[in-house]
Amino acid sequence: MPHARALPFAFALVLAAAPVLAQDPPATPASPAELLAASQAADWRTLDPANTLYLELRGGRVVIELAPRFAPEHVANIRTLARGHYWDGLSIYRSQDNFVVQFGDPAEEEAERKPLGEARAHLPAEFTRPAAGLPFTVLPDADGYAPEVGFVDGFPSGRDPATGEAWLAHCYGALGAGRDVAADSSNGTELYVVDGQSPRQLDRNITVVGRVVQGMELLSTIPRGPEPMGFYEDPALRTPITAIRLASELPAEARVELQALRTDTPLFSRLVEMRRNRRDGWYKVPAGHIDLCNVPLPVRVKPAG
Amino acid sequence: MPHARALPFAFALVLAAAPVLAQDPPATPASPAELLAASQAADWRTLDPANTLYLELRGGRVVIELAPRFAPEHVANIRTLARGHYWDGLSIYRSQDNFVVQFGDPAEEEAERKPLGEARAHLPAEFTRPAAGLPFTVLPDADGYAPEVGFVDGFPSGRDPATGEAWLAHCYGALGAGRDVAADSSNGTELYVVDGQSPRQLDRNITVVGRVVQGMELLSTIPRGPEPMGFYEDPALRTPITAIRLASELPAEARVELQALRTDTPLFSRLVEMRRNRRDGWYKVPAGHIDLCNVPLPVRVKPAG
């Protein structure tokens, strides 16, 4: 182990990715790791394979959870594109430091663009949706970008009681549908993933379709593009996409069954409070606040049995 | 150029890194690029070579501005360590996704650690300092982690009128001094750079000594370490440090003369407002807010003449 001075400490989310069993839990969990070790099966939800995308790169697999409750038309089109193997052989053609990576078809001319197959070329904008009917777990902490923030099925979200709208927030790992100037110019072929300081000014301005739940480090370490906004004009610099598949399209042995910690449970509230006010020996001044995009969202491989 | 759908748009800070001359400015700048093109020499400050560190990697140079007003003892020690070539041949031994990279001496045992030369082994904690005497430009936007936030000489900072304290904020690019559990256990040899969502809970818990002003992409793309918290136990996986030098120790021809946009000018306020409420054709809903760590801090090479 490196020298103990090699800090700052951090909540290692990777720990939560390993199977965590509810055996011999401490009576009063003193750390997030202990709290998660004391979790029950009901504290977790298994990702739906029909809403799970595998972005396959040479370096490994990025797992994405889609959000059909927020962007039903885009998610339906993305499913169709994945079934048609639309992205296979295309690339990650943009990597802008402290902002996003973006992938799809870099061709500018309509005539040069890859055919969409069964997918639709035009979709409505899905920047927000009615908040009514959504199970919204409010985060009590103040937020500068939204009247209310919280979680819907594990997705960091904003809500405005005055307008009755809800939307997905641009936190680290958010997956959005790139668009042109027209609000309804995205069709789900060009997708970006946030890999820097949360660009919350994009909230309500673009359609967010999901979030990366595993493998972010495969995207965040892609060399930044030399052109403005991180584009690569040289195709040789782009990162090839081997395939994008719905988990439900793959045989069971090719899938990894992931579980995300539920965000509507007492255990999750305790986890958030542990991060809002850290009481370990290292922290001298608890923050008394946690930003929506700093809330840990643990993911694990579903335990056997 | 890639397809126009290849968005979201973003304020390309890289544009500001090229020399920008105040010639033929538009009467009413419509974009940050136009605003910067209309800037005057007095809107910029030239970095002090005695407070500028060059972290030299095989892939290029990372430029760091030190903050002696906030951490005078640490900065003095870091200067001494750089003069003694302390970090040459050491490494970046930690890269944790969405958090930090960290560098210095990974040896755990005191007997194996590289000698400090003229530098001090122990320093006081410098988590905060008196706000009195600091030129603090307040950002009017609310912040969850501090009663007031703003900028001091270009550094994102927090301030508490109740306690009279000020401190540097953990935004993207912040450089801090890793420590052990004891508050005064950092000496500036082990340094970390924030390269993910701002971990503001570290504010007032650790000594921040400066920030990266150029070359962040050389750090943010380093492959994440396989061990918990992003450490590499295998030395072959670490990124070697060729050298760390004070700019003032190098001959003029080996330096790059950088300028940072001043943060206490009307022009800077206009730039911030342009990002707080985007009025271009792409944005449909201006955010009405900007987070401290989302404020752009342009840097350029000093124009000739």
PDB file of N, CA and C in Angstrom, chain B residues 200-285:
ATOM      1  N   ARG B 200     -16.319  19.435  -3.102  1.00  0.00           N
ATOM      2  CA  ARG B 200     -16.280  20.611  -2.227  1.00  0.00           C
ATOM      3  C   ARG B 200     -16.307  20.232  -0.744  1.00  0.00           C
ATOM      4  N   GLN B 201     -16.679  18.977  -0.442  1.00  0.00           N
ATOM      5  CA  GLN B 201     -16.641  18.572   0.960  1.00  0.00           C
ATOM      6  C   GLN B 201     -15.220  18.586   1.515  1.00  0.00           C
ATOM      7  N   LEU B 202     -14.226  18.626   0.621  1.00  0.00           N
ATOM      8  CA  LEU B 202     -12.834  18.717   1.084  1.00  0.00           C
ATOM      9  C   LEU B 202     -12.467  20.143   1.504  1.00  0.00           C
ATOM     10  N   ASP B 203     -13.250  21.121   1.067  1.00  0.00           N
ATOM     11  CA  ASP B 203     -12.943  22.509   1.435  1.00  0.00           C
ATOM     12  C   ASP B 203     -12.828  22.630   2.961  1.00  0.00           C
ATOM     13  N   ARG B 204     -11.842  23.357   3.401  1.00  0.00           N
ATOM     14  CA  ARG B 204     -11.593  23.604   4.838  1.00  0.00           C
ATOM     15  C   ARG B 204     -11.153  22.346   5.583  1.00  0.00           C
ATOM     16  N   ASN B 205     -10.855  21.286   4.839  1.00  0.00           N
ATOM     17  CA  ASN B 205     -10.385  20.050   5.465  1.00  0.00           C
ATOM     18  C   ASN B 205      -8.986  19.669   5.020  1.00  0.00           C
ATOM     19  N   ILE B 206      -8.412  20.443   4.149  1.00  0.00           N
ATOM     20  CA  ILE B 206      -7.120  20.077   3.592  1.00  0.00           C
ATOM     21  C   ILE B 206      -6.539  21.359   2.995  1.00  0.00           C
ATOM     22  N   THR B 207      -5.236  21.391   2.838  1.00  0.00           N
ATOM     23  CA  THR B 207      -4.591  22.612   2.364  1.00  0.00           C
ATOM     24  C   THR B 207      -4.542  22.626   0.839  1.00  0.00           C
ATOM     25  N   VAL B 208      -5.204  23.600   0.259  1.00  0.00           N
ATOM     26  CA  VAL B 208      -5.142  23.792  -1.192  1.00  0.00           C
ATOM     27  C   VAL B 208      -4.006  24.769  -1.464  1.00  0.00           C
ATOM     28  N   VAL B 209      -3.172  24.429  -2.435  1.00  0.00           N
ATOM     29  CA  VAL B 209      -1.943  25.207  -2.645  1.00  0.00           C
ATOM     30  C   VAL B 209      -1.877  25.895  -4.003  1.00  0.00           C
ATOM     31  N   GLY B 210      -2.848  25.616  -4.888  1.00  0.00           N
ATOM     32  CA  GLY B 210      -2.799  26.255  -6.204  1.00  0.00           C
ATOM     33  C   GLY B 210      -3.812  25.626  -7.124  1.00  0.00           C
ATOM     34  N   ARG B 211      -3.620  25.867  -8.429  1.00  0.00           N
ATOM     35  CA  ARG B 211      -4.517  25.250  -9.417  1.00  0.00           C
ATOM     36  C   ARG B 211      -3.803  25.100 -10.761  1.00  0.00           C
ATOM     37  N   VAL B 212      -4.256  24.125 -11.506  1.00  0.00           N
ATOM     38  CA  VAL B 212      -3.709  23.906 -12.847  1.00  0.00           C
ATOM     39  C   VAL B 212      -4.326  24.938 -13.781  1.00  0.00           C
ATOM     40  N   VAL B 213      -3.501  25.633 -14.538  1.00  0.00           N
ATOM     41  CA  VAL B 213      -4.013  26.643 -15.471  1.00  0.00           C
ATOM     42  C   VAL B 213      -3.836  26.213 -16.926  1.00  0.00           C
ATOM     43  N   GLN B 214      -3.035  25.203 -17.171  1.00  0.00           N
ATOM     44  CA  GLN B 214      -2.865  24.699 -18.537  1.00  0.00           C
ATOM     45  C   GLN B 214      -2.400  23.243 -18.470  1.00  0.00           C
ATOM     46  N   GLY B 215      -2.898  22.433 -19.409  1.00  0.00           N
ATOM     47  CA  GLY B 215      -2.434  21.042 -19.490  1.00  0.00           C
ATOM     48  C   GLY B 215      -3.229  20.054 -18.665  1.00  0.00           C
ATOM     49  N   MET B 216      -4.426  20.461 -18.198  1.00  0.00           N
ATOM     50  CA  MET B 216      -5.236  19.526 -17.393  1.00  0.00           C
ATOM     51  C   MET B 216      -5.483  18.209 -18.115  1.00  0.00           C
ATOM     52  N   GLU B 217      -5.614  18.278 -19.442  1.00  0.00           N
ATOM     53  CA  GLU B 217      -5.947  17.059 -20.190  1.00  0.00           C
ATOM     54  C   GLU B 217      -4.837  16.012 -20.101  1.00  0.00           C
ATOM     55  N   LEU B 218      -3.632  16.446 -19.730  1.00  0.00           N
ATOM     56  CA  LEU B 218      -2.561  15.466 -19.545  1.00  0.00           C
ATOM     57  C   LEU B 218      -2.771  14.661 -18.258  1.00  0.00           C
ATOM     58  N   LEU B 219      -3.443  15.260 -17.311  1.00  0.00           N
ATOM     59  CA  LEU B 219      -3.708  14.575 -16.039  1.00  0.00           C
ATOM     60  C   LEU B 219      -5.040  13.822 -16.074  1.00  0.00           C
ATOM     61  N   SER B 220      -6.054  14.453 -16.659  1.00  0.00           N
ATOM     62  CA  SER B 220      -7.393  13.869 -16.575  1.00  0.00           C
ATOM     63  C   SER B 220      -7.530  12.601 -17.401  1.00  0.00           C
ATOM     64  N   THR B 221      -6.642  12.389 -18.359  1.00  0.00           N
ATOM     65  CA  THR B 221      -6.745  11.198 -19.205  1.00  0.00           C
ATOM     66  C   THR B 221      -5.855  10.053 -18.725  1.00  0.00           C
ATOM     67  N   ILE B 222      -5.182  10.226 -17.614  1.00  0.00           N
ATOM     68  CA  ILE B 222      -4.333   9.137 -17.113  1.00  0.00           C
ATOM     69  C   ILE B 222      -5.205   7.944 -16.722  1.00  0.00           C
ATOM     70  N   PRO B 223      -4.862   6.755 -17.190  1.00  0.00           N
ATOM     71  CA  PRO B 223      -5.690   5.588 -16.862  1.00  0.00           C
ATOM     72  C   PRO B 223      -5.901   5.456 -15.356  1.00  0.00           C
ATOM     73  N   ARG B 224      -7.122   5.106 -14.989  1.00  0.00           N
ATOM     74  CA  ARG B 224      -7.439   4.992 -13.568  1.00  0.00           C
ATOM     75  C   ARG B 224      -6.715   3.795 -12.965  1.00  0.00           C
ATOM     76  N   GLY B 225      -6.320   3.929 -11.710  1.00  0.00           N
ATOM     77  CA  GLY B 225      -5.592   2.865 -11.033  1.00  0.00           C
ATOM     78  C   GLY B 225      -6.510   1.725 -10.643  1.00  0.00           C
ATOM     79  N   PRO B 226      -5.994   0.489 -10.703  1.00  0.00           N
ATOM     80  CA  PRO B 226      -6.851  -0.668 -10.446  1.00  0.00           C
ATOM     81  C   PRO B 226      -7.158  -0.915  -8.970  1.00  0.00           C
ATOM     82  N   GLU B 227      -6.340  -0.371  -8.081  1.00  0.00           N
ATOM     83  CA  GLU B 227      -6.575  -0.619  -6.657  1.00  0.00           C
ATOM     84  C   GLU B 227      -7.627   0.351  -6.116  1.00  0.00           C
ATOM     85  N   PRO B 228      -8.170   0.028  -4.927  1.00  0.00           N
ATOM     86  CA  PRO B 228      -9.123   0.961  -4.310  1.00  0.00           C
ATOM     87  C   PRO B 228      -8.559   2.379  -4.247  1.00  0.00           C
ATOM     88  N   MET B 229      -9.434   3.347  -4.437  1.00  0.00           N
ATOM     89  CA  MET B 229      -9.091   4.769  -4.461  1.00  0.00           C
ATOM     90  C   MET B 229      -8.140   5.116  -5.614  1.00  0.00           C
ATOM     91  N   GLY B 230      -8.020   4.215  -6.588  1.00  0.00           N
ATOM     92  CA  GLY B 230      -7.279   4.543  -7.794  1.00  0.00           C
ATOM     93  C   GLY B 230      -5.776   4.437  -7.691  1.00  0.00           C
ATOM     94  N   PHE B 231      -5.284   3.755  -6.671  1.00  0.00           N
ATOM     95  CA  PHE B 231      -3.831   3.565  -6.576  1.00  0.00           C
ATOM     96  C   PHE B 231      -3.367   2.489  -7.544  1.00  0.00           C
ATOM     97  N   TYR B 232      -2.075   2.574  -7.885  1.00  0.00           N
ATOM     98  CA  TYR B 232      -1.426   1.525  -8.667  1.00  0.00           C
ATOM     99  C   TYR B 232      -0.389   0.876  -7.767  1.00  0.00           C
ATOM    100  N   GLU B 233      -0.600  -0.379  -7.429  1.00  0.00           N
ATOM    101  CA  GLU B 233       0.455  -1.067  -6.674  1.00  0.00           C
ATOM    102  C   GLU B 233       1.617  -1.420  -7.588  1.00  0.00           C
ATOM    103  N   ASP B 234       1.319  -1.665  -8.840  1.00  0.00           N
ATOM    104  CA  ASP B 234       2.361  -2.005  -9.809  1.00  0.00           C
ATOM    105  C   ASP B 234       3.045  -0.717 -10.271  1.00  0.00           C
ATOM    106  N   PRO B 235       4.330  -0.554  -9.910  1.00  0.00           N
ATOM    107  CA  PRO B 235       5.015   0.696 -10.281  1.00  0.00           C
ATOM    108  C   PRO B 235       5.033   0.939 -11.791  1.00  0.00           C
ATOM    109  N   ALA B 236       4.971  -0.144 -12.580  1.00  0.00           N
ATOM    110  CA  ALA B 236       5.026   0.026 -14.032  1.00  0.00           C
ATOM    111  C   ALA B 236       3.802   0.768 -14.566  1.00  0.00           C
ATOM    112  N   LEU B 237       2.723   0.790 -13.795  1.00  0.00           N
ATOM    113  CA  LEU B 237       1.501   1.457 -14.246  1.00  0.00           C
ATOM    114  C   LEU B 237       1.507   2.946 -13.920  1.00  0.00           C
ATOM    115  N   ARG B 238       2.425   3.362 -13.069  1.00  0.00           N
ATOM    116  CA  ARG B 238       2.447   4.771 -12.665  1.00  0.00           C
ATOM    117  C   ARG B 238       3.002   5.643 -13.795  1.00  0.00           C
ATOM    118  N   THR B 239       2.623   6.905 -13.779  1.00  0.00           N
ATOM    119  CA  THR B 239       3.088   7.858 -14.790  1.00  0.00           C
ATOM    120  C   THR B 239       4.330   8.569 -14.255  1.00  0.00           C
ATOM    121  N   PRO B 240       5.478   8.383 -14.918  1.00  0.00           N
ATOM    122  CA  PRO B 240       6.706   9.006 -14.398  1.00  0.00           C
ATOM    123  C   PRO B 240       6.649  10.537 -14.488  1.00  0.00           C
ATOM    124  N   ILE B 241       7.208  11.178 -13.500  1.00  0.00           N
ATOM    125  CA  ILE B 241       7.384  12.635 -13.523  1.00  0.00           C
ATOM    126  C   ILE B 241       8.806  12.910 -13.999  1.00  0.00           C
ATOM    127  N   THR B 242       8.910  13.573 -15.138  1.00  0.00           N
ATOM    128  CA  THR B 242      10.240  13.915 -15.652  1.00  0.00           C
ATOM    129  C   THR B 242      10.881  14.952 -14.735  1.00  0.00           C
ATOM    130  N   ALA B 243      10.125  15.987 -14.415  1.00  0.00           N
ATOM    131  CA  ALA B 243      10.649  17.049 -13.544  1.00  0.00           C
ATOM    132  C   ALA B 243       9.511  17.933 -13.098  1.00  0.00           C
ATOM    133  N   ILE B 244       9.701  18.580 -11.962  1.00  0.00           N
ATOM    134  CA  ILE B 244       8.858  19.706 -11.575  1.00  0.00           C
ATOM    135  C   ILE B 244       9.795  20.873 -11.290  1.00  0.00           C
ATOM    136  N   ARG B 245       9.536  21.989 -11.953  1.00  0.00           N
ATOM    137  CA  ARG B 245      10.400  23.165 -11.840  1.00  0.00           C
ATOM    138  C   ARG B 245       9.571  24.418 -11.622  1.00  0.00           C
ATOM    139  N   LEU B 246      10.122  25.344 -10.891  1.00  0.00           N
ATOM    140  CA  LEU B 246       9.570  26.693 -10.878  1.00  0.00           C
ATOM    141  C   LEU B 246       9.896  27.354 -12.209  1.00  0.00           C
ATOM    142  N   ALA B 247       8.940  28.054 -12.786  1.00  0.00           N
ATOM    143  CA  ALA B 247       9.221  28.761 -14.039  1.00  0.00           C
ATOM    144  C   ALA B 247      10.393  29.723 -13.857  1.00  0.00           C
ATOM    145  N   SER B 248      10.488  30.307 -12.679  1.00  0.00           N
ATOM    146  CA  SER B 248      11.551  31.295 -12.431  1.00  0.00           C
ATOM    147  C   SER B 248      12.943  30.674 -12.421  1.00  0.00           C
ATOM    148  N   GLU B 249      13.021  29.363 -12.327  1.00  0.00           N
ATOM    149  CA  GLU B 249      14.314  28.678 -12.327  1.00  0.00           C
ATOM    150  C   GLU B 249      14.780  28.341 -13.744  1.00  0.00           C
ATOM    151  N   LEU B 250      13.878  28.499 -14.695  1.00  0.00           N
ATOM    152  CA  LEU B 250      14.219  28.135 -16.075  1.00  0.00           C
ATOM    153  C   LEU B 250      14.656  29.367 -16.859  1.00  0.00           C
ATOM    154  N   PRO B 251      15.508  29.172 -17.854  1.00  0.00           N
ATOM    155  CA  PRO B 251      15.836  30.297 -18.726  1.00  0.00           C
ATOM    156  C   PRO B 251      14.578  30.761 -19.470  1.00  0.00           C
ATOM    157  N   ALA B 252      14.564  32.007 -19.873  1.00  0.00           N
ATOM    158  CA  ALA B 252      13.367  32.606 -20.473  1.00  0.00           C
ATOM    159  C   ALA B 252      12.867  31.791 -21.662  1.00  0.00           C
ATOM    160  N   GLU B 253      13.781  31.244 -22.450  1.00  0.00           N
ATOM    161  CA  GLU B 253      13.353  30.535 -23.658  1.00  0.00           C
ATOM    162  C   GLU B 253      12.667  29.207 -23.340  1.00  0.00           C
ATOM    163  N   ALA B 254      12.815  28.720 -22.124  1.00  0.00           N
ATOM    164  CA  ALA B 254      12.154  27.471 -21.750  1.00  0.00           C
ATOM    165  C   ALA B 254      10.810  27.718 -21.063  1.00  0.00           C
ATOM    166  N   ARG B 255      10.465  28.983 -20.899  1.00  0.00           N
ATOM    167  CA  ARG B 255       9.192  29.305 -20.256  1.00  0.00           C
ATOM    168  C   ARG B 255       8.127  29.631 -21.300  1.00  0.00           C
ATOM    169  N   VAL B 256       6.893  29.509 -20.895  1.00  0.00           N
ATOM    170  CA  VAL B 256       5.798  30.046 -21.694  1.00  0.00           C
ATOM    171  C   VAL B 256       5.129  31.105 -20.817  1.00  0.00           C
ATOM    172  N   GLU B 257       5.011  32.310 -21.358  1.00  0.00           N
ATOM    173  CA  GLU B 257       4.481  33.393 -20.552  1.00  0.00           C
ATOM    174  C   GLU B 257       2.958  33.397 -20.667  1.00  0.00           C
ATOM    175  N   LEU B 258       2.301  32.971 -19.607  1.00  0.00           N
ATOM    176  CA  LEU B 258       0.845  32.856 -19.624  1.00  0.00           C
ATOM    177  C   LEU B 258       0.198  34.038 -18.915  1.00  0.00           C
ATOM    178  N   GLN B 259      -0.998  34.342 -19.390  1.00  0.00           N
ATOM    179  CA  GLN B 259      -1.820  35.352 -18.733  1.00  0.00           C
ATOM    180  C   GLN B 259      -3.170  34.742 -18.395  1.00  0.00           C
ATOM    181  N   ALA B 260      -3.657  35.090 -17.225  1.00  0.00           N
ATOM    182  CA  ALA B 260      -4.990  34.659 -16.808  1.00  0.00           C
ATOM    183  C   ALA B 260      -5.911  35.868 -16.836  1.00  0.00           C
ATOM    184  N   LEU B 261      -7.150  35.638 -17.224  1.00  0.00           N
ATOM    185  CA  LEU B 261      -8.105  36.740 -17.209  1.00  0.00           C
ATOM    186  C   LEU B 261      -8.317  37.183 -15.767  1.00  0.00           C
ATOM    187  N   ARG B 262      -8.228  38.466 -15.532  1.00  0.00           N
ATOM    188  CA  ARG B 262      -8.487  38.974 -14.180  1.00  0.00           C
ATOM    189  C   ARG B 262      -9.936  38.724 -13.810  1.00  0.00           C
ATOM    190  N   THR B 263     -10.158  38.444 -12.547  1.00  0.00           N
ATOM    191  CA  THR B 263     -11.506  38.099 -12.073  1.00  0.00           C
ATOM    192  C   THR B 263     -12.146  39.246 -11.297  1.00  0.00           C
ATOM    193  N   ASP B 264     -11.516  40.413 -11.337  1.00  0.00           N
ATOM    194  CA  ASP B 264     -12.048  41.561 -10.579  1.00  0.00           C
ATOM    195  C   ASP B 264     -12.368  42.741 -11.503  1.00  0.00           C
ATOM    196  N   THR B 265     -12.761  42.424 -12.733  1.00  0.00           N
ATOM    197  CA  THR B 265     -13.003  43.471 -13.733  1.00  0.00           C
ATOM    198  C   THR B 265     -14.448  43.439 -14.229  1.00  0.00           C
ATOM    199  N   PRO B 266     -14.931  44.539 -14.781  1.00  0.00           N
ATOM    200  CA  PRO B 266     -16.267  44.521 -15.412  1.00  0.00           C
ATOM    201  C   PRO B 266     -16.343  43.498 -16.538  1.00  0.00           C
ATOM    202  N   LEU B 267     -15.265  43.332 -17.285  1.00  0.00           N
ATOM    203  CA  LEU B 267     -15.292  42.358 -18.377  1.00  0.00           C
ATOM    204  C   LEU B 267     -15.526  40.945 -17.845  1.00  0.00           C
ATOM    205  N   PHE B 268     -14.868  40.612 -16.745  1.00  0.00           N
ATOM    206  CA  PHE B 268     -15.084  39.277 -16.173  1.00  0.00           C
ATOM    207  C   PHE B 268     -16.542  39.111 -15.733  1.00  0.00           C
ATOM    208  N   SER B 269     -17.095  40.129 -15.126  1.00  0.00           N
ATOM    209  CA  SER B 269     -18.508  40.052 -14.708  1.00  0.00           C
ATOM    210  C   SER B 269     -19.413  39.818 -15.908  1.00  0.00           C
ATOM    211  N   ARG B 270     -19.098  40.464 -17.021  1.00  0.00           N
ATOM    212  CA  ARG B 270     -19.910  40.260 -18.224  1.00  0.00           C
ATOM    213  C   ARG B 270     -19.756  38.833 -18.740  1.00  0.00           C
ATOM    214  N   LEU B 271     -18.526  38.329 -18.691  1.00  0.00           N
ATOM    215  CA  LEU B 271     -18.296  36.947 -19.124  1.00  0.00           C
ATOM    216  C   LEU B 271     -19.104  35.970 -18.267  1.00  0.00           C
ATOM    217  N   VAL B 272     -19.082  36.178 -16.955  1.00  0.00           N
ATOM    218  CA  VAL B 272     -19.827  35.296 -16.057  1.00  0.00           C
ATOM    219  C   VAL B 272     -21.318  35.355 -16.381  1.00  0.00           C
ATOM    220  N   GLU B 273     -21.826  36.562 -16.603  1.00  0.00           N
ATOM    221  CA  GLU B 273     -23.254  36.692 -16.915  1.00  0.00           C
ATOM    222  C   GLU B 273     -23.601  36.000 -18.232  1.00  0.00           C
ATOM    223  N   MET B 274     -22.682  36.047 -19.195  1.00  0.00           N
ATOM    224  CA  MET B 274     -22.913  35.342 -20.464  1.00  0.00           C
ATOM    225  C   MET B 274     -23.027  33.829 -20.266  1.00  0.00           C
ATOM    226  N   ARG B 275     -22.358  33.329 -19.259  1.00  0.00           N
ATOM    227  CA  ARG B 275     -22.435  31.889 -18.986  1.00  0.00           C
ATOM    228  C   ARG B 275     -23.599  31.578 -18.055  1.00  0.00           C
ATOM    229  N   ARG B 276     -23.951  32.509 -17.210  1.00  0.00           N
ATOM    230  CA  ARG B 276     -25.075  32.292 -16.291  1.00  0.00           C
ATOM    231  C   ARG B 276     -26.395  32.241 -17.066  1.00  0.00           C
ATOM    232  N   ASN B 277     -26.522  33.118 -18.034  1.00  0.00           N
ATOM    233  CA  ASN B 277     -27.741  33.195 -18.855  1.00  0.00           C
ATOM    234  C   ASN B 277     -27.332  33.252 -20.319  1.00  0.00           C
ATOM    235  N   ARG B 278     -27.358  32.092 -20.950  1.00  0.00           N
ATOM    236  CA  ARG B 278     -26.877  32.023 -22.335  1.00  0.00           C
ATOM    237  C   ARG B 278     -27.975  32.491 -23.270  1.00  0.00           C
ATOM    238  N   ARG B 279     -27.603  33.405 -24.135  1.00  0.00           N
ATOM    239  CA  ARG B 279     -28.581  34.054 -24.997  1.00  0.00           C
ATOM    240  C   ARG B 279     -28.351  33.720 -26.467  1.00  0.00           C
ATOM    241  N   ASP B 280     -27.516  32.728 -26.745  1.00  0.00           N
ATOM    242  CA  ASP B 280     -27.323  32.353 -28.147  1.00  0.00           C
ATOM    243  C   ASP B 280     -28.537  31.564 -28.622  1.00  0.00           C
ATOM    244  N   GLY B 281     -28.544  31.204 -29.900  1.00  0.00           N
ATOM    245  CA  GLY B 281     -29.704  30.523 -30.450  1.00  0.00           C
ATOM    246  C   GLY B 281     -29.878  29.105 -29.950  1.00  0.00           C
ATOM    247  N   TRP B 282     -28.800  28.506 -29.453  1.00  0.00           N
ATOM    248  CA  TRP B 282     -28.867  27.105 -29.074  1.00  0.00           C
ATOM    249  C   TRP B 282     -29.635  26.899 -27.772  1.00  0.00           C
ATOM    250  N   TYR B 283     -29.343  27.742 -26.785  1.00  0.00           N
ATOM    251  CA  TYR B 283     -29.994  27.582 -25.475  1.00  0.00           C
ATOM    252  C   TYR B 283     -31.414  28.094 -25.519  1.00  0.00           C
ATOM    253  N   LYS B 284     -32.341  27.292 -25.033  1.00  0.00           N
ATOM    254  CA  LYS B 284     -33.753  27.665 -25.028  1.00  0.00           C
ATOM    255  C   LYS B 284     -34.169  28.200 -23.657  1.00  0.00           C
ATOM    256  N   VAL B 285     -33.529  27.714 -22.609  1.00  0.00           N
ATOM    257  CA  VAL B 285     -33.863  28.126 -21.244  1.00  0.00           C
ATOM    258  C   VAL B 285     -32.571  28.551 -20.548  1.00  0.00           C
TER     259      VAL B 285
END
